[in-house]
Structures are given as C-alpha cells and as structure tokens.
PDB file of C-alpha atoms in Angstrom:
ATOM      1  CA  UNK J   1       0.000   0.000   0.000  1.00 92.00           C
ATOM      2  CA  UNK J   2       1.385   3.419  -0.982  1.00 92.00           C
ATOM      3  CA  UNK J   3       2.111   5.386   2.197  1.00 96.00           C
ATOM      4  CA  UNK J   4       4.214   7.960   3.994  1.00 96.00           C
ATOM      5  CA  UNK J   5       5.781   7.255   7.394  1.00 98.00           C
ATOM      6  CA  UNK J   6       7.305   9.857   9.697  1.00 97.00           C
ATOM      7  CA  UNK J   7       9.005   8.746  12.892  1.00 97.00           C
ATOM      8  CA  UNK J   8       8.030  10.508  16.112  1.00 97.00           C
ATOM      9  CA  UNK J   9       8.464  10.417  19.879  1.00 97.00           C
ATOM     10  CA  UNK J  10       8.575   6.705  20.848  1.00 95.00           C
ATOM     11  CA  UNK J  11       6.595   7.496  24.016  1.00 94.00           C
ATOM     12  CA  UNK J  12       3.646   8.764  21.950  1.00 96.00           C
ATOM     13  CA  UNK J  13       1.289   6.724  19.754  1.00 97.00           C
ATOM     14  CA  UNK J  14       1.771   6.616  16.003  1.00 98.00           C
ATOM     15  CA  UNK J  15      -1.221   8.212  14.266  1.00 98.00           C
ATOM     16  CA  UNK J  16      -2.622   6.256  11.324  1.00 98.00           C
ATOM     17  CA  UNK J  17      -4.001   9.004   9.056  1.00 98.00           C
ATOM     18  CA  UNK J  18      -6.916   7.994   6.835  1.00 98.00           C
ATOM     19  CA  UNK J  19      -8.052  10.649   4.351  1.00 98.00           C
ATOM     20  CA  UNK J  20     -11.553  11.229   2.981  1.00 98.00           C
ATOM     21  CA  UNK J  21     -12.717  10.542  -0.586  1.00 97.00           C
ATOM     22  CA  UNK J  22     -10.437  12.188  -3.130  1.00 97.00           C
ATOM     23  CA  UNK J  23      -7.807  12.981  -0.518  1.00 97.00           C
ATOM     24  CA  UNK J  24      -4.223  11.895  -0.023  1.00 97.00           C
ATOM     25  CA  UNK J  25      -1.564  11.149   2.599  1.00 95.00           C
ATOM     26  CA  UNK J  26      -0.838  14.828   3.331  1.00 97.00           C
ATOM     27  CA  UNK J  27      -4.452  15.785   4.100  1.00 97.00           C
ATOM     28  CA  UNK J  28      -4.456  15.067   7.831  1.00 98.00           C
ATOM     29  CA  UNK J  29      -0.868  15.965   8.769  1.00 98.00           C
ATOM     30  CA  UNK J  30      -1.956  19.322  10.203  1.00 98.00           C
ATOM     31  CA  UNK J  31      -4.698  17.607  12.161  1.00 98.00           C
ATOM     32  CA  UNK J  32      -2.178  15.075  13.509  1.00 98.00           C
ATOM     33  CA  UNK J  33       0.078  17.851  14.828  1.00 98.00           C
ATOM     34  CA  UNK J  34      -2.937  19.417  16.565  1.00 98.00           C
ATOM     35  CA  UNK J  35      -4.021  16.132  18.167  1.00 98.00           C
ATOM     36  CA  UNK J  36      -0.645  14.829  19.318  1.00 98.00           C
ATOM     37  CA  UNK J  37       2.389  17.034  18.636  1.00 96.00           C
ATOM     38  CA  UNK J  38       5.435  14.819  18.377  1.00 96.00           C
ATOM     39  CA  UNK J  39       3.612  11.671  17.348  1.00 98.00           C
ATOM     40  CA  UNK J  40       4.846   9.695  14.391  1.00 98.00           C
ATOM     41  CA  UNK J  41       2.463   9.418  11.455  1.00 98.00           C
ATOM     42  CA  UNK J  42       1.613   6.616   9.052  1.00 98.00           C
ATOM     43  CA  UNK J  43      -0.402   7.967   6.122  1.00 98.00           C
ATOM     44  CA  UNK J  44      -1.445   5.505   3.397  1.00 98.00           C
ATOM     45  CA  UNK J  45      -3.385   6.273   0.228  1.00 98.00           C
ATOM     46  CA  UNK J  46      -6.807   4.728  -0.289  1.00 98.00           C
ATOM     47  CA  UNK J  47      -6.409   1.822  -2.761  1.00 97.00           C
ATOM     48  CA  UNK J  48      -9.782   2.198  -4.518  1.00 98.00           C
ATOM     49  CA  UNK J  49     -10.359   4.686  -7.356  1.00 97.00           C
ATOM     50  CA  UNK J  50     -13.809   6.185  -7.848  1.00 96.00           C
ATOM     51  CA  UNK J  51     -13.653   8.245 -11.039  1.00 95.00           C
ATOM     52  CA  UNK J  52     -10.064   9.078 -10.158  1.00 96.00           C
ATOM     53  CA  UNK J  53     -10.778   9.880  -6.500  1.00 97.00           C
ATOM     54  CA  UNK J  54      -8.932   7.746  -3.943  1.00 98.00           C
ATOM     55  CA  UNK J  55     -11.188   5.872  -1.524  1.00 98.00           C
ATOM     56  CA  UNK J  56     -10.808   3.067   1.010  1.00 98.00           C
ATOM     57  CA  UNK J  57     -13.620   0.846  -0.300  1.00 98.00           C
ATOM     58  CA  UNK J  58     -16.204   0.756  -3.074  1.00 97.00           C
ATOM     59  CA  UNK J  59     -19.691   2.173  -2.770  1.00 95.00           C
ATOM     60  CA  UNK J  60     -22.712   1.402  -4.891  1.00 94.00           C
ATOM     61  CA  UNK J  61     -24.060   4.952  -4.590  1.00 91.00           C
ATOM     62  CA  UNK J  62     -23.843   7.912  -2.180  1.00 84.00           C
ATOM     63  CA  UNK J  63     -24.075   6.429   1.322  1.00 84.00           C
ATOM     64  CA  UNK J  64     -24.570   2.855   0.036  1.00 92.00           C
ATOM     65  CA  UNK J  65     -21.468   0.764   0.658  1.00 97.00           C
ATOM     66  CA  UNK J  66     -20.273  -2.449  -0.991  1.00 98.00           C
ATOM     67  CA  UNK J  67     -20.144  -4.444   2.258  1.00 98.00           C
ATOM     68  CA  UNK J  68     -18.081  -7.309   0.840  1.00 98.00           C
ATOM     69  CA  UNK J  69     -15.499  -4.781  -0.306  1.00 98.00           C
ATOM     70  CA  UNK J  70     -15.596  -3.044   3.095  1.00 98.00           C
ATOM     71  CA  UNK J  71     -14.648  -6.345   4.766  1.00 98.00           C
ATOM     72  CA  UNK J  72     -11.917  -7.126   2.235  1.00 98.00           C
ATOM     73  CA  UNK J  73     -10.410  -3.622   2.420  1.00 98.00           C
ATOM     74  CA  UNK J  74     -10.559  -3.597   6.240  1.00 98.00           C
ATOM     75  CA  UNK J  75      -8.538  -6.818   6.217  1.00 98.00           C
ATOM     76  CA  UNK J  76      -6.107  -5.306   3.717  1.00 98.00           C
ATOM     77  CA  UNK J  77      -5.584  -2.200   5.869  1.00 98.00           C
ATOM     78  CA  UNK J  78      -5.230  -4.282   9.054  1.00 98.00           C
ATOM     79  CA  UNK J  79      -2.571  -6.455   7.413  1.00 98.00           C
ATOM     80  CA  UNK J  80      -0.769  -3.358   6.125  1.00 98.00           C
ATOM     81  CA  UNK J  81      -0.769  -1.890   9.637  1.00 98.00           C
ATOM     82  CA  UNK J  82       0.573  -5.096  11.156  1.00 98.00           C
ATOM     83  CA  UNK J  83       3.380  -5.214   8.580  1.00 98.00           C
ATOM     84  CA  UNK J  84       4.200  -1.515   9.102  1.00 97.00           C
ATOM     85  CA  UNK J  85       4.440  -2.100  12.866  1.00 97.00           C
ATOM     86  CA  UNK J  86       6.995  -4.850  12.294  1.00 96.00           C
ATOM     87  CA  UNK J  87       8.937  -2.886   9.689  1.00 96.00           C
ATOM     88  CA  UNK J  88       9.182   0.394  11.607  1.00 95.00           C
ATOM     89  CA  UNK J  89       9.195  -1.010  15.146  1.00 95.00           C
ATOM     90  CA  UNK J  90       6.387   1.032  16.689  1.00 96.00           C
ATOM     91  CA  UNK J  91       3.759  -0.183  19.134  1.00 94.00           C
ATOM     92  CA  UNK J  92       0.631   1.767  19.963  1.00 96.00           C
ATOM     93  CA  UNK J  93      -1.399   3.138  17.042  1.00 98.00           C
ATOM     94  CA  UNK J  94      -4.393   5.497  17.048  1.00 98.00           C
ATOM     95  CA  UNK J  95      -6.265   5.806  13.755  1.00 98.00           C
ATOM     96  CA  UNK J  96      -7.411   9.310  12.787  1.00 98.00           C
ATOM     97  CA  UNK J  97      -9.946   9.291   9.973  1.00 98.00           C
ATOM     98  CA  UNK J  98     -12.256  11.716   8.210  1.00 98.00           C
ATOM     99  CA  UNK J  99     -15.391  10.654   6.324  1.00 98.00           C
ATOM    100  CA  UNK J 100     -14.501   7.617   4.165  1.00 98.00           C
ATOM    101  CA  UNK J 101     -11.241   7.318   6.135  1.00 98.00           C
ATOM    102  CA  UNK J 102     -13.188   7.315   9.403  1.00 98.00           C
ATOM    103  CA  UNK J 103     -15.481   4.620   8.030  1.00 98.00           C
ATOM    104  CA  UNK J 104     -12.629   2.275   7.083  1.00 98.00           C
ATOM    105  CA  UNK J 105     -11.063   2.886  10.506  1.00 98.00           C
ATOM    106  CA  UNK J 106     -14.394   1.925  12.087  1.00 98.00           C
ATOM    107  CA  UNK J 107     -14.515  -1.218   9.943  1.00 98.00           C
ATOM    108  CA  UNK J 108     -11.016  -2.247  11.046  1.00 98.00           C
ATOM    109  CA  UNK J 109     -11.819  -1.512  14.699  1.00 98.00           C
ATOM    110  CA  UNK J 110     -14.984  -3.640  14.459  1.00 98.00           C
ATOM    111  CA  UNK J 111     -13.459  -6.567  12.562  1.00 98.00           C
ATOM    112  CA  UNK J 112      -9.707  -6.589  13.346  1.00 98.00           C
ATOM    113  CA  UNK J 113      -9.114  -5.368  16.916  1.00 98.00           C
ATOM    114  CA  UNK J 114      -5.875  -7.375  16.796  1.00 97.00           C
ATOM    115  CA  UNK J 115      -4.550  -4.690  14.431  1.00 98.00           C
ATOM    116  CA  UNK J 116      -6.388  -1.561  15.634  1.00 98.00           C
ATOM    117  CA  UNK J 117      -8.154  -0.840  18.909  1.00 98.00           C
ATOM    118  CA  UNK J 118      -8.003   2.966  19.180  1.00 98.00           C
ATOM    119  CA  UNK J 119      -9.526   5.452  16.746  1.00 98.00           C
ATOM    120  CA  UNK J 120     -10.575   9.080  16.373  1.00 98.00           C
ATOM    121  CA  UNK J 121     -13.365   9.338  13.809  1.00 98.00           C
ATOM    122  CA  UNK J 122     -14.607  12.566  12.220  1.00 98.00           C
ATOM    123  CA  UNK J 123     -17.866  12.469  10.212  1.00 98.00           C
ATOM    124  CA  UNK J 124     -18.245   8.696  10.433  1.00 98.00           C
ATOM    125  CA  UNK J 125     -21.129   6.291   9.953  1.00 98.00           C
ATOM    126  CA  UNK J 126     -21.634   2.557  10.348  1.00 98.00           C
ATOM    127  CA  UNK J 127     -19.759   0.845   7.493  1.00 98.00           C
ATOM    128  CA  UNK J 128     -21.283  -2.610   8.045  1.00 98.00           C
ATOM    129  CA  UNK J 129     -24.884  -3.667   8.786  1.00 97.00           C
ATOM    130  CA  UNK J 130     -23.837  -6.729  10.808  1.00 95.00           C
ATOM    131  CA  UNK J 131     -20.227  -6.656  12.032  1.00 97.00           C
ATOM    132  CA  UNK J 132     -18.897  -9.871  13.577  1.00 97.00           C
ATOM    133  CA  UNK J 133     -19.771 -10.361  17.233  1.00 97.00           C
ATOM    134  CA  UNK J 134     -16.269  -9.779  18.592  1.00 98.00           C
ATOM    135  CA  UNK J 135     -15.455  -8.749  22.138  1.00 98.00           C
ATOM    136  CA  UNK J 136     -13.964  -5.246  21.807  1.00 98.00           C
ATOM    137  CA  UNK J 137     -13.158  -4.853  25.508  1.00 98.00           C
ATOM    138  CA  UNK J 138     -10.070  -2.631  25.637  1.00 97.00           C
ATOM    139  CA  UNK J 139     -10.912  -0.823  22.394  1.00 98.00           C
ATOM    140  CA  UNK J 140     -11.438   2.964  22.584  1.00 98.00           C
ATOM    141  CA  UNK J 141     -13.160   5.092  19.971  1.00 98.00           C
ATOM    142  CA  UNK J 142     -13.865   8.840  19.812  1.00 98.00           C
ATOM    143  CA  UNK J 143     -16.479  10.060  17.304  1.00 98.00           C
ATOM    144  CA  UNK J 144     -17.178  13.676  16.279  1.00 98.00           C
ATOM    145  CA  UNK J 145     -20.195  14.286  14.026  1.00 98.00           C
ATOM    146  CA  UNK J 146     -22.286  17.211  12.851  1.00 98.00           C
ATOM    147  CA  UNK J 147     -25.987  16.999  13.628  1.00 97.00           C
ATOM    148  CA  UNK J 148     -26.856  18.304  10.137  1.00 97.00           C
ATOM    149  CA  UNK J 149     -24.366  16.190   8.211  1.00 97.00           C
ATOM    150  CA  UNK J 150     -26.064  15.069   4.956  1.00 95.00           C
ATOM    151  CA  UNK J 151     -23.256  12.656   4.037  1.00 95.00           C
ATOM    152  CA  UNK J 152     -22.949  10.920   7.430  1.00 96.00           C
ATOM    153  CA  UNK J 153     -26.465  11.259   8.888  1.00 96.00           C
ATOM    154  CA  UNK J 154     -26.696  11.143  12.659  1.00 96.00           C
ATOM    155  CA  UNK J 155     -28.792   7.925  12.751  1.00 97.00           C
ATOM    156  CA  UNK J 156     -26.026   6.161  10.794  1.00 97.00           C
ATOM    157  CA  UNK J 157     -23.452   7.442  13.278  1.00 98.00           C
ATOM    158  CA  UNK J 158     -25.684   6.406  16.188  1.00 98.00           C
ATOM    159  CA  UNK J 159     -25.766   2.901  14.694  1.00 98.00           C
ATOM    160  CA  UNK J 160     -21.956   2.781  14.712  1.00 98.00           C
ATOM    161  CA  UNK J 161     -21.907   3.924  18.343  1.00 98.00           C
ATOM    162  CA  UNK J 162     -24.402   1.191  19.206  1.00 98.00           C
ATOM    163  CA  UNK J 163     -22.379  -1.482  17.400  1.00 98.00           C
ATOM    164  CA  UNK J 164     -19.211  -0.486  19.245  1.00 98.00           C
ATOM    165  CA  UNK J 165     -20.837  -0.256  22.662  1.00 98.00           C
ATOM    166  CA  UNK J 166     -22.710  -3.557  22.449  1.00 98.00           C
ATOM    167  CA  UNK J 167     -19.322  -5.179  21.722  1.00 98.00           C
ATOM    168  CA  UNK J 168     -17.925  -3.536  24.887  1.00 98.00           C
ATOM    169  CA  UNK J 169     -15.732  -0.873  23.277  1.00 98.00           C
ATOM    170  CA  UNK J 170     -15.250   2.346  25.253  1.00 98.00           C
ATOM    171  CA  UNK J 171     -16.932   5.079  23.202  1.00 98.00           C
ATOM    172  CA  UNK J 172     -16.865   8.878  23.514  1.00 98.00           C
ATOM    173  CA  UNK J 173     -19.043  11.078  21.284  1.00 98.00           C
ATOM    174  CA  UNK J 174     -18.883  14.749  20.344  1.00 98.00           C
ATOM    175  CA  UNK J 175     -21.786  16.381  18.510  1.00 97.00           C
ATOM    176  CA  UNK J 176     -22.101  19.843  17.031  1.00 94.00           C
ATOM    177  CA  UNK J 177     -24.597  21.872  14.999  1.00 94.00           C
ATOM    178  CA  UNK J 178     -23.085  21.520  11.549  1.00 95.00           C
ATOM    179  CA  UNK J 179     -22.305  19.420   8.521  1.00 96.00           C
ATOM    180  CA  UNK J 180     -19.563  17.287   7.006  1.00 97.00           C
ATOM    181  CA  UNK J 181     -16.268  18.685   8.275  1.00 96.00           C
ATOM    182  CA  UNK J 182     -13.664  18.659  11.021  1.00 97.00           C
ATOM    183  CA  UNK J 183     -14.249  21.492  13.494  1.00 97.00           C
ATOM    184  CA  UNK J 184     -12.003  23.296  15.946  1.00 97.00           C
ATOM    185  CA  UNK J 185     -14.304  22.090  18.747  1.00 97.00           C
ATOM    186  CA  UNK J 186     -14.104  18.512  17.521  1.00 98.00           C
ATOM    187  CA  UNK J 187     -10.320  18.604  17.363  1.00 98.00           C
ATOM    188  CA  UNK J 188     -10.157  20.106  20.858  1.00 98.00           C
ATOM    189  CA  UNK J 189     -12.443  17.388  22.240  1.00 98.00           C
ATOM    190  CA  UNK J 190     -10.438  14.669  20.459  1.00 98.00           C
ATOM    191  CA  UNK J 191      -7.149  16.074  21.780  1.00 98.00           C
ATOM    192  CA  UNK J 192      -8.521  16.053  25.340  1.00 97.00           C
ATOM    193  CA  UNK J 193      -9.774  12.479  24.859  1.00 97.00           C
ATOM    194  CA  UNK J 194      -6.379  11.354  23.577  1.00 96.00           C
ATOM    195  CA  UNK J 195      -4.578  13.089  26.445  1.00 93.00           C
ATOM    196  CA  UNK J 196      -6.787  11.291  28.986  1.00 88.00           C
ATOM    197  CA  UNK J 197      -6.024   7.965  27.344  1.00 70.00           C
ATOM    198  CA  UNK J 198      -2.291   8.689  27.349  1.00 60.00           C
ATOM    199  CA  UNK J 199      -2.405   9.714  31.009  1.00 49.00           C
TER     200      UNK J 199
END
C-alpha cells in the first residue's frame, strides 16, 4: 500500500491518518500535529479509485457501501498496519480518519481489533450492517459528528456507536450543529480524549 511514514516520539502513539474521498496522505498531517504534537504518522493512500478519486472501499451509490469490499479492504488495511508495525518497530497506534477514512477505521476496529483498537473518527457512519460479534473490551473510539451532516447522517453514526458499545468498546461522542467537516471544537475534544487515554 502506498504510504508515507514519519518517525516521532517513541513514548507517543503513532497516528494512522486515513483521508476522505479524493484525498491523499498529506491531508491530515496538520490535524495530527494538533491532536498529538510529536507523534509519528503513518499515512497511506486509499487503494480504490472512484472516477479518479482515492477511496478506502467501493460504494454502490452515495451512502450505500459495498459491504463485501468493506470487509476485504478492512482486512487489507489491518494487514498493512501489522506489517508496518513490524517494519518500523512502533507499538501503539491510534487511527485518525475523516469521512470515508473514518469509516474504514471503524470497519477495522470492528473486525480486526488485533490490528487496531483505538480510533478518532470525524464524520463517520456505520460501514457494516452486521459486524462480527467480537469482544472489543479494551478498544477505545472517539467520534465527532455534525448533527446536520447530509453525508454521514446522525442515525447512521448512532448505529456505529451502538455497534461499538454492544461489543464492549469504550466510546466517547462529540456532537455539534453543523455538517460534514472537522471542526475546531471537535479537534479540541479529540485532543482532550487522547490526552486522557495517554495519562
């Protein structure tokens, strides 16, 4: 998988940066430095092309995901992460995803907790109707969503929260009166959440 890796403070988690549709590895570097200054970053490029726009998995239409592809791509990303850990010698990883990147991070957290058990998700929704019934005890997920987000409607985000919680993941939510974007308030809440985890 095409990616960029930047080494950071070994006492801090490496941030796995997962861009939104049409984005690239550089998109979330500024966000990473806001969330955890000094952290290393691992920023891959989504392997799926949708009319030339990089994505993490196929969709059949706006908001309608190809669930078989979601599962296959979640496995692919989990295996990539495991290999990157071995290659670069880092331990703890926190995924940071926006939109389609947040959705693939959620899919990996739900299906491959062996590879990823901490994530910060901006503008996410449930990527799978029936994730496997895994015990996610020890997993931690922070979700920030706009209450008027047309692309990641709140009920679809609520479904993701429910799926995580019923599998015993520790979930924190941040809601705001807006649409499909990363906000200053969301970043501040995510930074505080990450600091509490690190403490």
